[in-house]
Coordinates of C-alpha atoms and ligand atoms in Angstrom, one line a residue:
X1 CA 79.7 91.9 100.9
X2 CA 80.3 94.3 98.0
X3 CA 78.5 97.7 99.4
X4 CA 75.6 98.4 97.7
X5 CA 75.0 101.0 95.4
X6 CA 74.0 104.6 97.6
X7 CA 77.5 103.9 99.8
X8 CA 79.7 102.6 96.5
X9 CA 82.2 105.0 96.5
X10 CA 84.4 104.2 93.9
X11 CA 88.1 105.2 92.9
X12 CA 88.8 104.2 89.8
X13 CA 92.0 105.1 88.0
X14 CA 90.8 104.2 84.8
X15 CA 92.1 103.8 80.5
X16 CA 89.9 105.1 77.8
X17 CA 91.4 104.2 75.1
X18 CA 95.0 102.4 74.8
X19 CA 97.1 101.5 77.4
X20 CA 99.6 104.6 78.7
X21 CA 96.7 106.9 77.7
X22 CA 95.8 107.9 81.1
X23 CA 92.8 109.3 82.8
X24 CA 92.4 110.0 86.4
X25 CA 88.9 109.8 87.1
X26 CA 87.0 109.9 90.4
X27 CA 83.3 108.2 90.1
X28 CA 80.8 106.1 90.5
X29 CA 80.0 102.1 90.3
X30 CA 78.7 100.9 87.5
X31 CA 81.0 100.8 84.3
X32 CA 84.2 99.5 84.2
X33 CA 87.7 99.7 85.7
X34 CA 86.4 99.1 89.4
X35 CA 88.7 99.2 91.5
X36 CA 86.0 98.4 94.7
X37 CA 85.9 99.2 98.5
X38 CA 84.4 95.7 99.7
X39 CA 83.2 95.7 103.2
X40 CA 81.7 92.8 105.1
X41 CA 78.7 92.7 107.4
X42 CA 78.3 91.0 110.2
X43 CA 75.3 88.4 109.5
X44 CA 74.7 88.4 113.7
X45 CA 75.6 89.7 116.8
X46 CA 79.3 88.7 117.4
X47 CA 80.1 87.1 114.0
X48 CA 83.5 88.5 113.6
X49 CA 83.8 90.4 110.2
X50 CA 87.7 90.7 110.8
X51 CA 88.8 89.9 107.6
X52 CA 89.5 93.7 106.8
X53 CA 87.5 95.6 104.5
X54 CA 88.9 94.6 101.9
X55 CA 89.9 93.0 98.7
X56 CA 90.6 94.5 96.0
X57 CA 88.7 93.7 92.5
X58 CA 91.4 92.3 90.0
X59 CA 89.0 93.0 87.3
X60 CA 89.5 95.8 85.7
X61 CA 89.5 96.2 82.5
X62 CA 92.7 94.9 80.5
X63 CA 93.9 92.9 83.8
X64 CA 93.9 89.4 83.8
X65 CA 96.1 88.4 87.0
X66 CA 96.4 85.2 85.7
X67 CA 98.5 86.6 83.0
X68 CA 101.0 88.7 84.7
X69 CA 101.6 86.1 87.2
X70 CA 103.1 84.1 84.7
X71 CA 104.7 87.1 83.5
X72 CA 106.6 87.8 86.4
X73 CA 107.7 84.4 87.2
X74 CA 109.9 84.8 84.2
X75 CA 112.0 87.2 86.2
X76 CA 113.0 85.1 89.4
X77 CA 115.3 85.3 92.1
X78 CA 114.9 86.8 96.0
X79 CA 111.8 85.8 98.2
X80 CA 110.0 87.4 100.0
X81 CA 109.9 85.0 103.7
X82 CA 106.8 85.3 106.4
X83 CA 107.0 84.3 110.2
X84 CA 104.6 84.5 112.0
X85 CA 105.3 84.6 115.6
X86 CA 103.5 83.3 118.9
X87 CA 103.0 87.0 119.6
X88 CA 100.5 87.6 117.2
X89 CA 103.2 90.3 115.5
X90 CA 104.4 88.2 112.3
X91 CA 107.9 89.2 110.4
X92 CA 107.6 90.0 106.5
X93 CA 111.6 90.3 104.5
X94 CA 111.9 91.4 101.5
X95 CA 114.7 88.8 100.9
X96 CA 117.5 89.7 98.1
X97 CA 120.1 91.4 99.1
X98 CA 122.6 90.6 95.8
X99 CA 120.2 93.6 94.5
X100 CA 119.5 95.4 97.5
X101 CA 116.3 93.3 97.9
X102 CA 114.7 94.8 94.9
X103 CA 111.8 92.5 94.0
X104 CA 112.0 90.0 91.5
X105 CA 109.2 89.0 89.4
X106 CA 108.6 85.9 91.4
X107 CA 108.5 87.9 94.6
X108 CA 106.3 90.5 93.2
X109 CA 104.4 87.7 93.1
X110 CA 105.1 85.4 96.2
X111 CA 104.1 88.8 97.9
X112 CA 100.6 88.6 96.9
X113 CA 101.0 85.2 98.5
X114 CA 102.0 86.0 101.5
X115 CA 99.5 89.0 102.0
X116 CA 97.0 86.1 101.2
X117 CA 98.1 84.3 103.8
X118 CA 98.2 87.1 106.3
X119 CA 94.8 87.7 105.4
X120 CA 93.9 84.5 106.5
X121 CA 96.0 84.5 109.8
X122 CA 92.7 85.4 112.0
X123 CA 95.5 84.9 115.6
X124 CA 97.2 87.9 113.9
X125 CA 97.5 91.3 115.7
X126 CA 100.9 93.3 113.9
X127 CA 103.2 92.8 111.5
X128 CA 106.9 94.3 110.6
X129 CA 108.1 94.8 106.9
X130 CA 111.9 94.9 106.5
X131 CA 114.5 93.8 103.9
X132 CA 117.3 91.2 104.4
X133 CA 120.7 92.7 105.5
X134 CA 120.7 95.7 106.6
X135 CA 119.0 97.1 104.0
X136 CA 115.5 97.8 103.0
X137 CA 114.2 97.4 99.1
X138 CA 115.7 99.1 96.4
X139 CA 112.2 99.0 94.2
X140 CA 111.8 97.1 91.0
X141 CA 114.3 95.0 89.7
X142 CA 115.7 97.0 86.8
X143 CA 116.2 93.8 84.6
X144 CA 113.1 92.9 84.9
X145 CA 112.0 96.7 84.3
X146 CA 113.7 97.1 81.3
X147 CA 112.2 93.4 79.8
X148 CA 108.9 94.6 80.0
X149 CA 109.5 98.6 79.5
X150 CA 106.6 98.4 76.9
X151 CA 103.4 99.9 78.1
X152 CA 100.9 97.3 78.3
X153 CA 103.5 95.3 80.9
X154 CA 104.0 98.0 82.6
X155 CA 100.6 98.6 83.2
X156 CA 99.8 95.4 84.1
X157 CA 102.8 95.1 87.0
X158 CA 101.4 98.2 88.0
X159 CA 98.1 97.0 89.0
X160 CA 99.1 94.1 90.4
X161 CA 101.3 95.8 92.5
X162 CA 99.0 98.1 93.0
X163 CA 95.9 95.5 94.4
X164 CA 98.6 93.9 96.7
X165 CA 99.8 96.7 98.4
X166 CA 96.8 98.1 99.1
X167 CA 95.3 94.6 100.4
X168 CA 98.4 94.7 102.3
X169 CA 97.5 98.5 104.3
X170 CA 94.2 97.5 104.6
X171 CA 95.4 94.2 106.7
X172 CA 93.6 93.7 110.1
X173 CA 96.9 93.7 111.4
X174 CA 99.0 96.8 112.7
X175 CA 101.8 96.9 110.5
X176 CA 105.0 98.6 110.8
X177 CA 108.1 99.2 107.6
X178 CA 111.4 99.0 109.9
X179 CA 113.4 101.5 107.6
X180 CA 116.9 99.9 107.8
X181 CA 119.2 101.6 104.7
X182 CA 117.6 102.6 101.7
X183 CA 113.9 102.4 100.7
X184 CA 113.6 103.8 97.2
X185 CA 111.2 103.6 94.3
X186 CA 108.7 101.1 94.5
X187 CA 110.7 100.3 98.3
X188 CA 109.6 104.1 99.2
X189 CA 106.0 103.3 97.9
X190 CA 106.3 99.8 100.5
X191 CA 107.2 101.6 103.1
X192 CA 103.2 103.6 103.0
X193 CA 102.1 100.6 102.2
X194 CA 102.4 99.9 106.3
X195 CA 100.5 101.9 109.4
X196 CA 104.0 103.0 110.7
X197 CA 107.6 103.8 109.2
X198 CA 110.6 103.4 112.4
X199 CA 113.4 104.6 110.6
X200 CA 117.3 103.5 111.6
X201 CA 120.1 105.9 111.5
X202 CA 121.5 105.8 108.6
X203 CA 118.0 104.9 107.0
X204 CA 116.9 106.7 104.0
X205 CA 113.2 107.0 102.1
X206 CA 113.6 108.5 98.2
X207 CA 111.3 108.0 96.0
X208 CA 113.2 108.2 93.2
X209 CA 110.8 108.0 90.5
X210 CA 111.1 111.4 88.9
X211 CA 115.5 110.3 88.2
X212 CA 114.0 107.0 86.3
X213 CA 111.5 109.4 83.8
X214 CA 108.2 107.9 86.3
X215 CA 106.2 108.6 88.9
X216 CA 105.3 106.3 91.2
X217 CA 102.3 103.8 90.3
X218 CA 102.1 101.1 93.2
X219 CA 100.0 103.5 95.0
X220 CA 102.7 105.1 96.5
X221 CA 101.7 108.4 95.9
X222 CA 97.9 108.4 97.0
X223 CA 99.1 107.0 99.8
X224 CA 102.2 109.3 100.6
X225 CA 99.9 112.4 100.1
X226 CA 97.5 111.1 103.0
X227 CA 100.8 110.9 105.1
X228 CA 102.7 113.7 104.7
X229 CA 99.8 116.2 102.7
X230 CA 100.4 117.6 99.4
X231 CA 103.1 119.9 99.8
X232 CA 105.3 117.7 101.6
X233 CA 104.0 115.2 99.1
X234 CA 104.9 117.0 95.8
X235 CA 108.6 118.6 97.5
X236 CA 109.8 114.5 97.9
X237 CA 108.6 113.5 94.4
X238 CA 109.6 116.5 92.6
X239 CA 113.1 116.8 94.6
X240 CA 113.4 113.0 94.9
X241 CA 114.3 114.2 98.1
X242 CA 116.6 112.1 100.6
X243 CA 114.3 111.9 103.6
X244 CA 116.5 110.6 106.5
X245 CA 115.1 109.9 110.4
X246 CA 115.1 113.3 111.1
X247 CA 112.9 115.0 108.5
X248 CA 111.1 111.6 108.3
X249 CA 110.4 112.7 111.8
X250 CA 109.7 116.3 111.1
X251 CA 107.1 115.7 108.2
X252 CA 105.5 112.8 110.0
X253 CA 106.6 109.9 107.8
X254 CA 108.6 108.3 109.9
X255 CA 107.1 107.5 113.1
X256 CA 109.9 107.0 115.3
X257 CA 113.5 106.5 115.6
X258 CA 115.3 103.5 116.9
X259 CA 119.2 103.0 117.8
X260 CA 119.6 99.8 115.4
X261 CA 121.6 97.0 114.5
X262 CA 124.8 96.5 117.3
X263 CA 126.3 93.9 115.1
X264 CA 125.0 95.2 111.5
X265 CA 122.6 91.9 111.6
X266 CA 119.5 93.7 111.8
X267 CA 118.7 91.7 114.8
X268 CA 118.4 94.8 117.6
X269 CA 116.3 97.0 115.2
X270 CA 114.0 93.7 114.4
X271 CA 113.5 93.7 118.2
X272 CA 112.7 97.9 118.6
X273 CA 110.6 97.3 116.1
X274 CA 109.0 94.6 117.7
X275 CA 108.7 96.2 121.4
X276 CA 107.5 99.5 119.5
X277 CA 104.7 98.0 118.0
X278 CA 103.9 95.8 121.5
X279 CA 102.8 99.1 122.9
X280 CA 100.0 98.9 120.3
X281 CA 99.2 95.0 120.1
X282 CA 98.9 94.5 123.6
X283 CA 95.1 93.2 124.2
X284 CA 93.0 90.4 122.8
X285 CA 93.3 90.0 119.0
X286 CA 89.6 90.6 118.2
X287 CA 90.2 93.6 119.6
X288 CA 93.3 95.3 118.1
X289 CA 92.1 94.0 114.6
X290 CA 88.4 95.7 115.7
X291 CA 90.6 98.5 115.8
X292 CA 92.0 98.1 112.7
X293 CA 89.3 97.8 110.8
X294 CA 87.5 101.0 111.7
X295 CA 90.7 103.1 111.4
X296 CA 90.7 101.4 107.7
X297 CA 87.1 102.5 107.1
X298 CA 87.6 105.6 108.5
X299 CA 90.2 106.4 105.9
X300 CA 88.8 105.0 103.0
X301 CA 85.1 104.9 103.1
X302 CA 82.9 107.7 103.1
X303 CA 81.8 109.2 106.3
X304 CA 78.2 107.6 106.0
X305 CA 79.5 104.4 104.5
X306 CA 82.3 104.1 107.4
X307 CA 79.7 104.7 110.0
X308 CA 77.9 101.8 109.5
X309 CA 80.9 100.1 109.2
X310 CA 82.3 100.9 112.6
X311 CA 79.0 99.9 114.1
X312 CA 79.4 97.0 112.3
X313 CA 82.3 96.3 113.9
X314 CA 81.5 97.3 117.2
X315 CA 79.2 94.8 117.2
X316 CA 81.9 91.9 116.7
X317 CA 83.7 94.0 120.4
X318 CA 80.7 94.4 121.9
X319 CA 79.6 91.6 125.1
X320 CA 82.5 89.7 123.5
X321 CA 85.0 88.1 126.1
X322 CA 87.8 90.9 126.3
X323 CA 84.7 93.3 126.8
X324 CA 82.6 90.6 129.7
X325 CA 86.4 90.5 131.3
X326 CA 87.0 94.2 131.3
X327 CA 83.5 95.0 133.1
X328 CA 83.6 92.1 135.8
X329 CA 87.5 93.2 136.4
X330 CA 86.0 96.6 137.2
X331 CA 89.2 98.0 135.4
X332 CA 89.9 101.2 136.5
X333 CA 91.8 103.9 133.7
X334 CA 93.7 106.1 136.4
Ligands
1VU1 C1 108.7 101.4 91.5 C2 109.6 101.8 90.6 C3 111.1 101.4 90.7 O1 111.2 100.6 92.0 S1 112.3 102.0 89.8 C4 113.6 101.3 90.5 C5 114.2 102.2 91.6 N1 115.2 101.5 92.5 C6 116.8 102.2 91.5 O2 116.8 102.9 90.4 C7 118.2 101.7 92.8 C8 119.1 101.7 91.7 N2 120.4 101.1 92.5 C9 120.9 102.2 93.1 O3 121.1 103.4 92.9 C10 122.0 101.6 94.2 O4 122.4 100.5 93.5 C11 122.0 101.6 95.5 C12 120.5 100.6 96.0 C13 121.8 102.8 96.2 C14 122.6 100.4 96.0 O5 124.2 101.6 95.1 P1 125.6 100.8 96.1 O6 125.8 100.8 97.9 O7 126.2 101.4 95.9 O8 125.8 99.1 96.0 P2 125.6 98.7 94.0 O9 125.3 99.9 93.5 O10 126.5 97.8 93.7 O11 124.1 97.6 94.4 C15 124.6 96.3 94.1 C16 123.9 95.4 93.2 O12 122.5 95.4 93.3 C17 121.9 96.0 92.3 N3 120.9 96.7 92.5 C18 121.0 97.5 93.4 N4 119.6 97.8 93.1 C19 118.8 97.4 91.7 C20 117.5 97.8 91.5 N5 116.7 98.0 91.4 N6 117.6 96.2 90.3 C21 118.2 95.7 89.9 N7 119.9 94.8 90.9 C22 119.7 96.4 91.7 C23 123.1 96.8 91.4 O13 123.3 96.5 90.0 C24 124.6 96.1 92.0 O14 124.8 94.4 91.3 P3 126.1 94.3 91.0 O15 127.1 94.2 92.0 O16 126.6 95.0 90.1 O17 125.6 92.4 89.9

């Protein structure tokens, strides 16, 4: 259900007149340029609203998702692979090693499809996002970038990726970016679309946009400010800083440093990441997903709406199987 009038606070990045003329407005609902924060509301007790709080509107003026999908498909290569595991932790792999896991156009479209699959995965609790072959992701495929370097197409690609990454972050799963090797440009933005970042020694997160004559456009700057604060974000973007694991920990970008691969296959780092994430995903899916939902609403919604959402989510777990079992076991929390 789309939030109704009083609670609707919409963050809109809108465009007056021609493509390329950017105006950043924080505004109220009504006219054009919608980025809607949607929450679903349970009709009755026990009804699960854990589809997450959000599909993002793709109806912003000038943005025809079908059209941009077709355009992106014209730049093939690589894949986005998804493995859903019995443990409730899925692994999403950015797979284009010949181009250091750069995002081709078809990979952008595949990412959207994988996010849709994860939105439908009701048993899921966690997600690890990694790159293939020991490196994370070198951003958008520069061959595709060159071919769609006109402002209209660039803006459409930007909106497509911004929507997809917003949906990724809002999934009712605790998500981790496993950063082995380099996360550059759009790859750095991708790391911020996860709840946590784990870095492997030698790993690097670097917003190289400035050197490309750009700023982040996939939502990476907005998310970065929320993660490390505006001072650090300014330094990272302004200096195109190479953030290694040590600096990552220091500024709060990294949540942990792993030992990393023993054999260069990435297997050990993935195992370590699964163990790390397992500390937070142990327990019933309904509860873990509810935890993510209340945190996302607290982070993204105005307080009044977040409190209402929290009540609604609370209603989905109160008196539920996990709650009743805990009461029956007279659990002590020493
Ligand atoms: C959203 C905005 C954006 O994301 S803009 C894109 C930002 N990213 C970049 O500018 C990355 C540019 N690439 C690099 O700096 C280097 O290739 C990095 C990733 C550091 C790897 O260096 P190095 O280990 O020496 O390998 P290399 O340069 O020989 O690369 C191997 C092959 O991969 C390719 N590659 C790499 N990155 C991209 C990319 N983003 N798009 C397309 N191709 C990429 C290289 O061109 C190279 O290909 P080839 O072997 O020469 O055919």
